[in-house]
PDB file of C-alpha atoms in Angstrom:
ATOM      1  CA  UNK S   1      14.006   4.919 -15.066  1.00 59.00           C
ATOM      2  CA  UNK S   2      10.518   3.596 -13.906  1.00 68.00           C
ATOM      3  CA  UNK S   3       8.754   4.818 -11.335  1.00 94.00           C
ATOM      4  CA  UNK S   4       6.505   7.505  -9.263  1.00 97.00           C
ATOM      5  CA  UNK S   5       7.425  11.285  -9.731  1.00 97.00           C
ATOM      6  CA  UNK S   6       6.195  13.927  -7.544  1.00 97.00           C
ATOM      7  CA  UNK S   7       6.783  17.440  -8.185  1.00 94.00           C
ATOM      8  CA  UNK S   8       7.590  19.939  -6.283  1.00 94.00           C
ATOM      9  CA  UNK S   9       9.409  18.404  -3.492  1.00 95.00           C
ATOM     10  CA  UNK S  10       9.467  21.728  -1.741  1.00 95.00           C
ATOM     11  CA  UNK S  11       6.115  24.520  -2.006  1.00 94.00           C
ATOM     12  CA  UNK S  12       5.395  27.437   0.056  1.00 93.00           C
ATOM     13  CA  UNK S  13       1.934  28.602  -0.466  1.00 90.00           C
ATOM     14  CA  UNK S  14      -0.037  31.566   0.832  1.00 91.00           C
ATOM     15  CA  UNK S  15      -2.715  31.201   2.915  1.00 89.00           C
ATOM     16  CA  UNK S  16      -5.560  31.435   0.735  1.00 88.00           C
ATOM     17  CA  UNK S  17      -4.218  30.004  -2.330  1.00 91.00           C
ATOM     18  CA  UNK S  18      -5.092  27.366  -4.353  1.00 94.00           C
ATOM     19  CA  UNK S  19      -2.079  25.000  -5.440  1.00 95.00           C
ATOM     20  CA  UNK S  20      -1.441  21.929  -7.858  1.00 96.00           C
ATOM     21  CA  UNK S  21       0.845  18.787  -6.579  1.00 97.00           C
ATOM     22  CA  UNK S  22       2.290  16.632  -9.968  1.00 97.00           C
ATOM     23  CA  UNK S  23       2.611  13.148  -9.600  1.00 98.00           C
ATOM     24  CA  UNK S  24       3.455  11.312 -12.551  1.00 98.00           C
ATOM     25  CA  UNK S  25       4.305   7.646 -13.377  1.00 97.00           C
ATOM     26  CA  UNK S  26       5.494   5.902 -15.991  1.00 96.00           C
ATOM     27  CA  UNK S  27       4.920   2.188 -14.052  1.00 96.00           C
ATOM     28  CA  UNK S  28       2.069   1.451 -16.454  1.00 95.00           C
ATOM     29  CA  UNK S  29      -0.017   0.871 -13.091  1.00 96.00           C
ATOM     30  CA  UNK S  30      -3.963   1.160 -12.800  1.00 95.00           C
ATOM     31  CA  UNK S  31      -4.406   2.496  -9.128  1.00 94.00           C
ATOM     32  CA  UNK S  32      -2.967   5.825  -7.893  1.00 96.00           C
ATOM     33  CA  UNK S  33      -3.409   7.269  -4.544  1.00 96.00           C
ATOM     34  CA  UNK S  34      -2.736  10.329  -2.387  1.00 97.00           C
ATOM     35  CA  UNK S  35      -2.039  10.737   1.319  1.00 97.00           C
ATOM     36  CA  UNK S  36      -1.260  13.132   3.504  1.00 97.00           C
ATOM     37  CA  UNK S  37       1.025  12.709   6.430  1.00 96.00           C
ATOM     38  CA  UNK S  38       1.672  15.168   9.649  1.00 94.00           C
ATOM     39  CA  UNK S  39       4.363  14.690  11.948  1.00 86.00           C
ATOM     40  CA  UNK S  40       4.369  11.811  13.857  1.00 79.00           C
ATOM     41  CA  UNK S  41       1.334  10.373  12.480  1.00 82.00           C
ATOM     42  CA  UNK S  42       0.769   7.907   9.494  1.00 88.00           C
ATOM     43  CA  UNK S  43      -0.569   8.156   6.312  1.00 94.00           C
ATOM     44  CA  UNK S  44      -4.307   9.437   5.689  1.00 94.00           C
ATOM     45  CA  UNK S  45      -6.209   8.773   2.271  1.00 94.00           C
ATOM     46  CA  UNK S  46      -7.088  11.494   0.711  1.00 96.00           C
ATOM     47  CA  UNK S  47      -8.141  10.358  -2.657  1.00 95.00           C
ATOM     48  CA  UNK S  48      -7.608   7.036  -4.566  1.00 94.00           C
ATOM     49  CA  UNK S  49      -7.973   6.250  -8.697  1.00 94.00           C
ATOM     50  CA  UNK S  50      -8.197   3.233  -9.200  1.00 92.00           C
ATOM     51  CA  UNK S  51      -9.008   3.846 -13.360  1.00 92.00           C
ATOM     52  CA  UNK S  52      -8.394   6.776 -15.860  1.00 94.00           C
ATOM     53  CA  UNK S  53     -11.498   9.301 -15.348  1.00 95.00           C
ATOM     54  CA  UNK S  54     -12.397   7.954 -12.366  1.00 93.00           C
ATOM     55  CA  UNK S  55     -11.832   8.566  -8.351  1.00 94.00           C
ATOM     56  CA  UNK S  56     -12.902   8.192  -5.393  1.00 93.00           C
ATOM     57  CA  UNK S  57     -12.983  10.412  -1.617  1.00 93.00           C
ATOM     58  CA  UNK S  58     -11.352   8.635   1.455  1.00 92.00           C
ATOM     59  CA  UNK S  59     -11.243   9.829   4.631  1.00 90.00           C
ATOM     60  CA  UNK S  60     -10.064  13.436   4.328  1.00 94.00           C
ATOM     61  CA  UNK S  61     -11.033  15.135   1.319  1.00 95.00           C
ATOM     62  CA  UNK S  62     -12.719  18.418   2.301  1.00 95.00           C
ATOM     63  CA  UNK S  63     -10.489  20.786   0.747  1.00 96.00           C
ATOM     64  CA  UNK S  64      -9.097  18.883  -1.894  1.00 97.00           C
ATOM     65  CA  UNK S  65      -9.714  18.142  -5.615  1.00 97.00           C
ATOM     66  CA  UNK S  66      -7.722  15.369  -8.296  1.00 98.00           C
ATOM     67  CA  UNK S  67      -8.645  14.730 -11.664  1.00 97.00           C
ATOM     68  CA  UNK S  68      -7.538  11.302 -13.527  1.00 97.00           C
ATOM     69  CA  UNK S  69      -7.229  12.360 -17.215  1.00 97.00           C
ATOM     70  CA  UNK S  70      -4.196  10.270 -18.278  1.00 97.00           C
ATOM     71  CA  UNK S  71      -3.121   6.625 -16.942  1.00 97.00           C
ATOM     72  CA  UNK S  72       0.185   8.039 -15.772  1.00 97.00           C
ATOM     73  CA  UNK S  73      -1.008  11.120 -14.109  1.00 98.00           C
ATOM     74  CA  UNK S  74      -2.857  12.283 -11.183  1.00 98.00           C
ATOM     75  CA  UNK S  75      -2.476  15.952  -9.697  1.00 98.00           C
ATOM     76  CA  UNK S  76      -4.020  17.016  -6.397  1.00 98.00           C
ATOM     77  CA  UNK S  77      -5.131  20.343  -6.080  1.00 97.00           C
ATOM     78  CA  UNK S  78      -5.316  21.661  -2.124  1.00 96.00           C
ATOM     79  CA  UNK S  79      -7.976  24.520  -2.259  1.00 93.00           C
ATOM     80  CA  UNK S  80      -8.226  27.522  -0.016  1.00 89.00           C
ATOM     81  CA  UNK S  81     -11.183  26.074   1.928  1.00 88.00           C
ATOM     82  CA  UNK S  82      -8.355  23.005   3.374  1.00 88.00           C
ATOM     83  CA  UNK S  83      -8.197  24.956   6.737  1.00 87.00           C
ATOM     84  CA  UNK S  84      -4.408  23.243   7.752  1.00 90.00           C
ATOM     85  CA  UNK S  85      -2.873  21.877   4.470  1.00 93.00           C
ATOM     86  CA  UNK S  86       0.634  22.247   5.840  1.00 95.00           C
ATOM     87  CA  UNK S  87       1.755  18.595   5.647  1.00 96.00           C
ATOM     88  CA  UNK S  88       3.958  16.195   3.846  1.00 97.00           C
ATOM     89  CA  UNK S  89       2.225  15.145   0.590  1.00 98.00           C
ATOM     90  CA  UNK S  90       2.690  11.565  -0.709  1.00 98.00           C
ATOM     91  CA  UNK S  91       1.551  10.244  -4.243  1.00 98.00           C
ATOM     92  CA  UNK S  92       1.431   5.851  -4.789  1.00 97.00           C
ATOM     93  CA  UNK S  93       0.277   4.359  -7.592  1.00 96.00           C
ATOM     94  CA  UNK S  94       0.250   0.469  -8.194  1.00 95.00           C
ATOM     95  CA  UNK S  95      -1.112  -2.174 -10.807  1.00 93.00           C
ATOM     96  CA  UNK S  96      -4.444  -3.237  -8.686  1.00 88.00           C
ATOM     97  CA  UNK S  97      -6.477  -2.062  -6.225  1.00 80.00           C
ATOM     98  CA  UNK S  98      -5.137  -5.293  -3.916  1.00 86.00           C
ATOM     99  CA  UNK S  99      -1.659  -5.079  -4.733  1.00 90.00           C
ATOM    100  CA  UNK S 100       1.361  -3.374  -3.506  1.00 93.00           C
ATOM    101  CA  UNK S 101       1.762   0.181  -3.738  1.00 95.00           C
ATOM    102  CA  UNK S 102       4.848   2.300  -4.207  1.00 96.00           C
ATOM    103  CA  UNK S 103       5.819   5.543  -3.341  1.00 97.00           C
ATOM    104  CA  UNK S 104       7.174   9.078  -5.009  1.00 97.00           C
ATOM    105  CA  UNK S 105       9.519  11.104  -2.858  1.00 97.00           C
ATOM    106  CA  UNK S 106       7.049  12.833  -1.556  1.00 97.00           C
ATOM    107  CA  UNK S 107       6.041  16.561  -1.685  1.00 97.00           C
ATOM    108  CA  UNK S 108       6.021  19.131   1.654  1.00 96.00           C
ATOM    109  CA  UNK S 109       3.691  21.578   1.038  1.00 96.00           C
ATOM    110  CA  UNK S 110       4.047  25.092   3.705  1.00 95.00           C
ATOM    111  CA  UNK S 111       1.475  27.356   4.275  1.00 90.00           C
ATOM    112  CA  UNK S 112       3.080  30.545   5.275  1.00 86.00           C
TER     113      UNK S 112
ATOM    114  CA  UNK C   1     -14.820   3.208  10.210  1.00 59.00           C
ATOM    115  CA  UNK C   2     -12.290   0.370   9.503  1.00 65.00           C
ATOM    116  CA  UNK C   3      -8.856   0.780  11.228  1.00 88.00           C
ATOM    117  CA  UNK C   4      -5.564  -0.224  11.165  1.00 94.00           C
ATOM    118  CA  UNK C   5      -4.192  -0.022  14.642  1.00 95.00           C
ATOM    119  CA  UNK C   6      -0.524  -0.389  15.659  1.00 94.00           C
ATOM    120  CA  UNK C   7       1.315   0.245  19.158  1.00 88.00           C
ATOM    121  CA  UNK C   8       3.430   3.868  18.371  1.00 84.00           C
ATOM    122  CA  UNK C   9       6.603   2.515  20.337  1.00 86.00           C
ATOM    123  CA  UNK C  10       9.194   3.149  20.374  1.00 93.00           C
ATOM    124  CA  UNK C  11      10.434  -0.075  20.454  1.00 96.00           C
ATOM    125  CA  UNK C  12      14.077  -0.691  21.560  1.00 97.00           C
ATOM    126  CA  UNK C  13      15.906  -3.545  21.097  1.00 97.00           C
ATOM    127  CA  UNK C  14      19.901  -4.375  21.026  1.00 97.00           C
ATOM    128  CA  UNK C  15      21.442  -4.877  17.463  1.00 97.00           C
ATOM    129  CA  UNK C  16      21.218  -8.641  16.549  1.00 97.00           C
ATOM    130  CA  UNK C  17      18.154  -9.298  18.818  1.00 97.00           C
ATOM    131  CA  UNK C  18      14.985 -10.171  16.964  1.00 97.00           C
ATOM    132  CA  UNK C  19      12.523  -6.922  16.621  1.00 97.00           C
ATOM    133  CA  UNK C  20       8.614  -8.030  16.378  1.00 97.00           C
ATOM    134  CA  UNK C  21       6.402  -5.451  14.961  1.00 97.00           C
ATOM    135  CA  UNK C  22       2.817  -6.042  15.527  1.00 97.00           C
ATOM    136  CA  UNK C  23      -0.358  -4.882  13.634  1.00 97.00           C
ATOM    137  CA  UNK C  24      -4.418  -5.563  13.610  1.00 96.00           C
ATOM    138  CA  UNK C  25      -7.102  -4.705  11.596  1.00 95.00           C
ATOM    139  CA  UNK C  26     -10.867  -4.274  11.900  1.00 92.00           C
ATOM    140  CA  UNK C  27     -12.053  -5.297   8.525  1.00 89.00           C
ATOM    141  CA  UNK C  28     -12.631  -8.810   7.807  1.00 89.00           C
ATOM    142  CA  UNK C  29     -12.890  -9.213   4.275  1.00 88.00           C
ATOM    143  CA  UNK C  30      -9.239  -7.870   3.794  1.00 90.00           C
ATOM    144  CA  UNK C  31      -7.213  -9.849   1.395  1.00 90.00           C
ATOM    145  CA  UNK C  32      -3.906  -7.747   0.758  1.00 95.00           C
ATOM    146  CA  UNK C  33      -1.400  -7.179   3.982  1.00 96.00           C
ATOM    147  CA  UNK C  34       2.174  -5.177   3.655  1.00 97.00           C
ATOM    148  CA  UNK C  35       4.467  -3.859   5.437  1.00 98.00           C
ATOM    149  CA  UNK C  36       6.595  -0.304   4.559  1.00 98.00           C
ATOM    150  CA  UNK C  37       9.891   1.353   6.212  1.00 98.00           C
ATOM    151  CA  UNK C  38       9.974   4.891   6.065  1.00 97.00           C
ATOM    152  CA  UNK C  39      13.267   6.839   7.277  1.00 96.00           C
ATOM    153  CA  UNK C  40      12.661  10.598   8.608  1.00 93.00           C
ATOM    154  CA  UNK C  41      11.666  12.823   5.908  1.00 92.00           C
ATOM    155  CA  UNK C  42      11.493   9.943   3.386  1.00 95.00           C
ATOM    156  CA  UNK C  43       9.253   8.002   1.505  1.00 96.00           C
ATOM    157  CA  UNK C  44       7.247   4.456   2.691  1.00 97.00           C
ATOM    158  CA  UNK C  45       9.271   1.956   1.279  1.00 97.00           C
ATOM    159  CA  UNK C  46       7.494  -1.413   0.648  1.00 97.00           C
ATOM    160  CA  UNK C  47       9.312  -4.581   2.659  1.00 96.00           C
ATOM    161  CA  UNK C  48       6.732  -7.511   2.389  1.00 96.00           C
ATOM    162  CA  UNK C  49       3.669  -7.985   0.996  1.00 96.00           C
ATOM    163  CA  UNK C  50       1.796 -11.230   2.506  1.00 97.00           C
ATOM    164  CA  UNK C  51      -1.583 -12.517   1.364  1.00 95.00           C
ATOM    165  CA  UNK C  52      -2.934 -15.741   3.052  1.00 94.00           C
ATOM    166  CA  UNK C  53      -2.380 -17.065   6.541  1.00 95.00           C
ATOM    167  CA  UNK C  54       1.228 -17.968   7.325  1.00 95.00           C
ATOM    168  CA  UNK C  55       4.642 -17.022   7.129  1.00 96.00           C
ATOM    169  CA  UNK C  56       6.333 -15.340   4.309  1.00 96.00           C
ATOM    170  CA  UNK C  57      10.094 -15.003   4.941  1.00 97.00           C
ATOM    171  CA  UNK C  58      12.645 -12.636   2.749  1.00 96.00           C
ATOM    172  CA  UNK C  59      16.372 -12.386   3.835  1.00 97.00           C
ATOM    173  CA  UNK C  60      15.933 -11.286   7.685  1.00 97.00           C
ATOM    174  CA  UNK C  61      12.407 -10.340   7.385  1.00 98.00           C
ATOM    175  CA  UNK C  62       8.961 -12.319   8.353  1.00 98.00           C
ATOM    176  CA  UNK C  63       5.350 -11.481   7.887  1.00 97.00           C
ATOM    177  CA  UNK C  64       2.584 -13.118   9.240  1.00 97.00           C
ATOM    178  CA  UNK C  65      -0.506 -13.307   8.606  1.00 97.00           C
ATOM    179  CA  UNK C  66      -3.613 -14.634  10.683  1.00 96.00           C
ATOM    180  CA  UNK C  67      -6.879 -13.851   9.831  1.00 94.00           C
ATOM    181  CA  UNK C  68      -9.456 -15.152  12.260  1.00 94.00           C
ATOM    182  CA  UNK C  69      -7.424 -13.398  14.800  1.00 95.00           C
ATOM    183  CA  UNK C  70      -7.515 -10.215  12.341  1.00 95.00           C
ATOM    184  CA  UNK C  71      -3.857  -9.726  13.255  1.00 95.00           C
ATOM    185  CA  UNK C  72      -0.525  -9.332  11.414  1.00 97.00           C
ATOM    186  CA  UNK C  73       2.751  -9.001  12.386  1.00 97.00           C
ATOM    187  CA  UNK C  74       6.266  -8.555  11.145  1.00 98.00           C
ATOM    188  CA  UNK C  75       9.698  -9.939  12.614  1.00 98.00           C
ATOM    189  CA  UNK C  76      13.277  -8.346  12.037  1.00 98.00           C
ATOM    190  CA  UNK C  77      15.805 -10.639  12.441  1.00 98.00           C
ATOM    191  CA  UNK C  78      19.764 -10.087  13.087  1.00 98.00           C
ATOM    192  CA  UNK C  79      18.604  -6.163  13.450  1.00 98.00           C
ATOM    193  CA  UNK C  80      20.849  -3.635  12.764  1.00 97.00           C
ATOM    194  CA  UNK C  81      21.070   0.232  13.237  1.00 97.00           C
ATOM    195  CA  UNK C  82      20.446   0.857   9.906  1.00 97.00           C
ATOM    196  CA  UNK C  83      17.109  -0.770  10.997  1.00 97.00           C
ATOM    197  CA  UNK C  84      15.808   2.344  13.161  1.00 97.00           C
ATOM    198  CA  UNK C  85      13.002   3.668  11.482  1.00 97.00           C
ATOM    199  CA  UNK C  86       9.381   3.694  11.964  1.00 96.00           C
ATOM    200  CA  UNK C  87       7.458   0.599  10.332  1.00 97.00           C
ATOM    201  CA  UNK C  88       4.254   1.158   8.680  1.00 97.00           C
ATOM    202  CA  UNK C  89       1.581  -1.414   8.555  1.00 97.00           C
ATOM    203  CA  UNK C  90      -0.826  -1.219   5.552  1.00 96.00           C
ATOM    204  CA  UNK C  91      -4.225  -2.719   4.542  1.00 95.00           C
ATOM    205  CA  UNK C  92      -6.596  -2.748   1.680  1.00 91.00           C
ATOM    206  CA  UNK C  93      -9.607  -1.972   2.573  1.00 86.00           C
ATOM    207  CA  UNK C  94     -12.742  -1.533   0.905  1.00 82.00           C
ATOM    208  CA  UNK C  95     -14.461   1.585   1.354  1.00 73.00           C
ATOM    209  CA  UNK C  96     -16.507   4.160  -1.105  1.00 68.00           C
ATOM    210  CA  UNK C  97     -16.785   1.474  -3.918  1.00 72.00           C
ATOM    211  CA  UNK C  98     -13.340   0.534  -4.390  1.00 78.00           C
ATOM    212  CA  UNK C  99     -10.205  -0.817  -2.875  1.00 82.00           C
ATOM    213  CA  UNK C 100      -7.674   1.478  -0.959  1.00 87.00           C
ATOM    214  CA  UNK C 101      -4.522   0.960   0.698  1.00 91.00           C
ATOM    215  CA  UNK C 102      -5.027   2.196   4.535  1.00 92.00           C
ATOM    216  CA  UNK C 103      -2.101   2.377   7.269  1.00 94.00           C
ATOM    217  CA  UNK C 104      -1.698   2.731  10.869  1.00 94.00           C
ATOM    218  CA  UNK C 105       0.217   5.321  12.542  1.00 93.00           C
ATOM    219  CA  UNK C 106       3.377   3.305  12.349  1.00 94.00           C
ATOM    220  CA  UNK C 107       5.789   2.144  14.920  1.00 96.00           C
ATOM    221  CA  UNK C 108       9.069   3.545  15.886  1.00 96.00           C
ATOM    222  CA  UNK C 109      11.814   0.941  16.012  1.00 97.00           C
ATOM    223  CA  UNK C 110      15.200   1.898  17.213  1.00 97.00           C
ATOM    224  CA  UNK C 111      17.893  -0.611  17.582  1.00 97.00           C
ATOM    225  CA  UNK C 112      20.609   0.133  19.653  1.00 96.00           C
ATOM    226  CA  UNK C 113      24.630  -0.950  18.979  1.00 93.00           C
TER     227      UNK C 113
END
């Protein structure tokens, strides 16, 4: 089956801990991107890939790191200095930076 | 800091009336336009992509696209319950050297039986 994997779908965290989101796909796609979405709002850019060892900041990364090792895989780390990461996490990836982008499941990350 | 603005809604509108879902943007040299569904607690789901001025039509769906005016928009027709979600409009825009997909907030569509 093709497509965008994200992993967990469920994480509690502590408040203070650092903690890894997987996404994964096997789409053969250039780009991949993460966003973050609260309730009731839309999706913010946290960072975007748009080659292997290579990324780029958009509009809310304080507190966040990604690395771009692999093609297929691109794993977001929310540090302890994110002061609200309780949100709904979601990983895209697609073959250009000006073409359509789809969509894992999704990831909701809790800070209790 | 380029935007992608849309009105939050909700919108309400009686199953088989046409819903029109309106969206503008503040960055002129974008080239790439899409719409996405997303269901509570789901996933964006991609609809239409559209990518010069126009129409672009798929089964009851139309995008539009006008650029000087810096303004797209997407019609439901024939909707149907299974229509109520919130609609996300979605731009690439070109920030920190590279391309990025940007949204608006969305807008909340319910259609009523």
């Amino acid at each position: 089956d093709g497509g965008i994997t994200q992993s967990p779908k469920y994480l509690f965290r502590k408040e203070g801990q650092n903690v890894t989101l997987s996404c994964e796909q096997n789409l053969n796609h250039d780009a991949m991107y993460w966003y973050r979405q609260d309730p009731g709002q839309g999706l913010r850019l946290i960072y975007y890939s748009q080659i292997v060892n290579d990324f780029q900041k958009g509009d809310i990364a304080e507190g966040y790191s990604v690395s771009r090792e692999k093609k297929e895989s691109f794993p977001l780390t929310v540090t302890s200095a994110q002061k609200n990461p309780t949100a709904f996490y979601l990983c895209a990836s697609s073959m250009g930076a000006r073409t359509e982008a789809f969509f894992g499941q999704g990831t909701r990350l809790t800070v209790v | 800091q380029k935007e992608v603005e849309q009105n939050s809604g909700p919108l309400s509108v009686p199953e088989g009336a046409i819903a029109s879902l309106n969206c503008t943007y503040s960055d002129r040299g974008s080239q790439s336009f899409f719409w996405y569904r997303q269901y509570s607690g789901k996933s964006p789901e991609l609809i239409m992509s559209i990518y010069s001025n126009g129409d672009k039509e798929d089964g009851r769906f139309t995008a539009q696209l006008n650029k000087a005016s810096q303004y797209v928009s997407l019609l439901i027709r024939d909707s149907q319950p299974s229509d109520s979600a919130t609609y996300l409009c979605a731009v690439n825009i070109y920030s920190n050297s590279g391309y990025a997909l940007n949204f608006g907030k969305g807008t909340s569509l319910l259609v009523t039986p």
